[in-house]
Amino acid sequence: MHSTITHDISQARFDATAATERHLHYNGASLCDLLDALDDKSGFETFCDLHGILAQSFPDADAVEAALRHIHQVLARQKPSVLDRIGYERRLPASEMTRWHGARLSDILAMFPRAR
């Protein structure tokens, strides 16, 4: 029974990594623009690292999850006043983008199971 649980967790982590790839394929440009506009450049750097991880033949699910968690934290730390400034200066709907991308990353992060 233990090996079945391990297999299920491995498959779920593989599926979550694939979901990350799909999400970034369709929405990565928008997330990239947002992260580039933020004052905290670590999110953008992590986003670039994440692309490198996903470009590997067999992406490391732990590294994917860690990168997503970091990006999610960067988005969660943004102050409304900073997002308003970015929206004005860059003509980006930064507040809405932050909420939308944060919610999508939360959904994907929930797909990564924890070992029992």
JSON list of C-alpha atoms in Angstrom, two decimals, residues 33-74:
[
{"chain": "A", "resi": 33, "resn": "ASP", "atom": "CA", "xyz": [5.05, 41.86, -17.43]},
{"chain": "A", "resi": 34, "resn": "LEU", "atom": "CA", "xyz": [3.62, 42.17, -13.94]},
{"chain": "A", "resi": 35, "resn": "LEU", "atom": "CA", "xyz": [6.68, 40.77, -12.17]},
{"chain": "A", "resi": 36, "resn": "ASP", "atom": "CA", "xyz": [8.95, 43.00, -14.24]},
{"chain": "A", "resi": 37, "resn": "ALA", "atom": "CA", "xyz": [6.96, 46.06, -13.15]},
{"chain": "A", "resi": 38, "resn": "LEU", "atom": "CA", "xyz": [7.14, 45.29, -9.41]},
{"chain": "A", "resi": 39, "resn": "ASP", "atom": "CA", "xyz": [9.75, 46.85, -7.15]},
{"chain": "A", "resi": 40, "resn": "ASP", "atom": "CA", "xyz": [10.71, 43.39, -5.81]},
{"chain": "A", "resi": 41, "resn": "LYS", "atom": "CA", "xyz": [12.83, 41.98, -8.66]},
{"chain": "A", "resi": 42, "resn": "SER", "atom": "CA", "xyz": [13.20, 38.57, -6.97]},
{"chain": "A", "resi": 43, "resn": "GLY", "atom": "CA", "xyz": [9.83, 37.53, -8.39]},
{"chain": "A", "resi": 44, "resn": "PHE", "atom": "CA", "xyz": [10.96, 38.26, -11.94]},
{"chain": "A", "resi": 45, "resn": "GLU", "atom": "CA", "xyz": [14.26, 36.46, -11.37]},
{"chain": "A", "resi": 46, "resn": "THR", "atom": "CA", "xyz": [12.42, 33.44, -9.98]},
{"chain": "A", "resi": 47, "resn": "PHE", "atom": "CA", "xyz": [10.06, 33.51, -12.96]},
{"chain": "A", "resi": 48, "resn": "CYS", "atom": "CA", "xyz": [13.07, 33.34, -15.30]},
{"chain": "A", "resi": 49, "resn": "ASP", "atom": "CA", "xyz": [14.53, 30.48, -13.23]},
{"chain": "A", "resi": 50, "resn": "LEU", "atom": "CA", "xyz": [11.18, 28.68, -13.43]},
{"chain": "A", "resi": 51, "resn": "HIS", "atom": "CA", "xyz": [11.30, 28.82, -17.22]},
{"chain": "A", "resi": 52, "resn": "GLY", "atom": "CA", "xyz": [14.72, 27.20, -17.11]},
{"chain": "A", "resi": 53, "resn": "ILE", "atom": "CA", "xyz": [13.46, 24.47, -14.80]},
{"chain": "A", "resi": 54, "resn": "LEU", "atom": "CA", "xyz": [10.48, 23.76, -17.02]},
{"chain": "A", "resi": 55, "resn": "ALA", "atom": "CA", "xyz": [12.70, 23.62, -20.12]},
{"chain": "A", "resi": 56, "resn": "GLN", "atom": "CA", "xyz": [14.40, 20.51, -18.78]},
{"chain": "A", "resi": 57, "resn": "SER", "atom": "CA", "xyz": [13.31, 17.12, -20.11]},
{"chain": "A", "resi": 58, "resn": "PHE", "atom": "CA", "xyz": [12.11, 16.10, -16.65]},
{"chain": "A", "resi": 59, "resn": "PRO", "atom": "CA", "xyz": [11.45, 19.24, -14.58]},
{"chain": "A", "resi": 60, "resn": "ASP", "atom": "CA", "xyz": [12.06, 18.90, -10.86]},
{"chain": "A", "resi": 61, "resn": "ALA", "atom": "CA", "xyz": [8.62, 19.20, -9.22]},
{"chain": "A", "resi": 62, "resn": "ASP", "atom": "CA", "xyz": [10.16, 20.41, -5.95]},
{"chain": "A", "resi": 63, "resn": "ALA", "atom": "CA", "xyz": [11.94, 23.25, -7.75]},
{"chain": "A", "resi": 64, "resn": "VAL", "atom": "CA", "xyz": [8.76, 24.14, -9.68]},
{"chain": "A", "resi": 65, "resn": "GLU", "atom": "CA", "xyz": [6.74, 24.22, -6.48]},
{"chain": "A", "resi": 66, "resn": "ALA", "atom": "CA", "xyz": [9.36, 26.32, -4.67]},
{"chain": "A", "resi": 67, "resn": "ALA", "atom": "CA", "xyz": [9.49, 28.84, -7.52]},
{"chain": "A", "resi": 68, "resn": "LEU", "atom": "CA", "xyz": [5.69, 29.11, -7.64]},
{"chain": "A", "resi": 69, "resn": "ARG", "atom": "CA", "xyz": [5.55, 29.61, -3.86]},
{"chain": "A", "resi": 70, "resn": "HIS", "atom": "CA", "xyz": [8.12, 32.39, -4.04]},
{"chain": "A", "resi": 71, "resn": "ILE", "atom": "CA", "xyz": [6.32, 34.17, -6.89]},
{"chain": "A", "resi": 72, "resn": "HIS", "atom": "CA", "xyz": [3.01, 33.79, -5.04]},
{"chain": "A", "resi": 73, "resn": "GLN", "atom": "CA", "xyz": [4.58, 35.34, -1.91]},
{"chain": "A", "resi": 74, "resn": "VAL", "atom": "CA", "xyz": [5.97, 38.26, -3.92]}
]
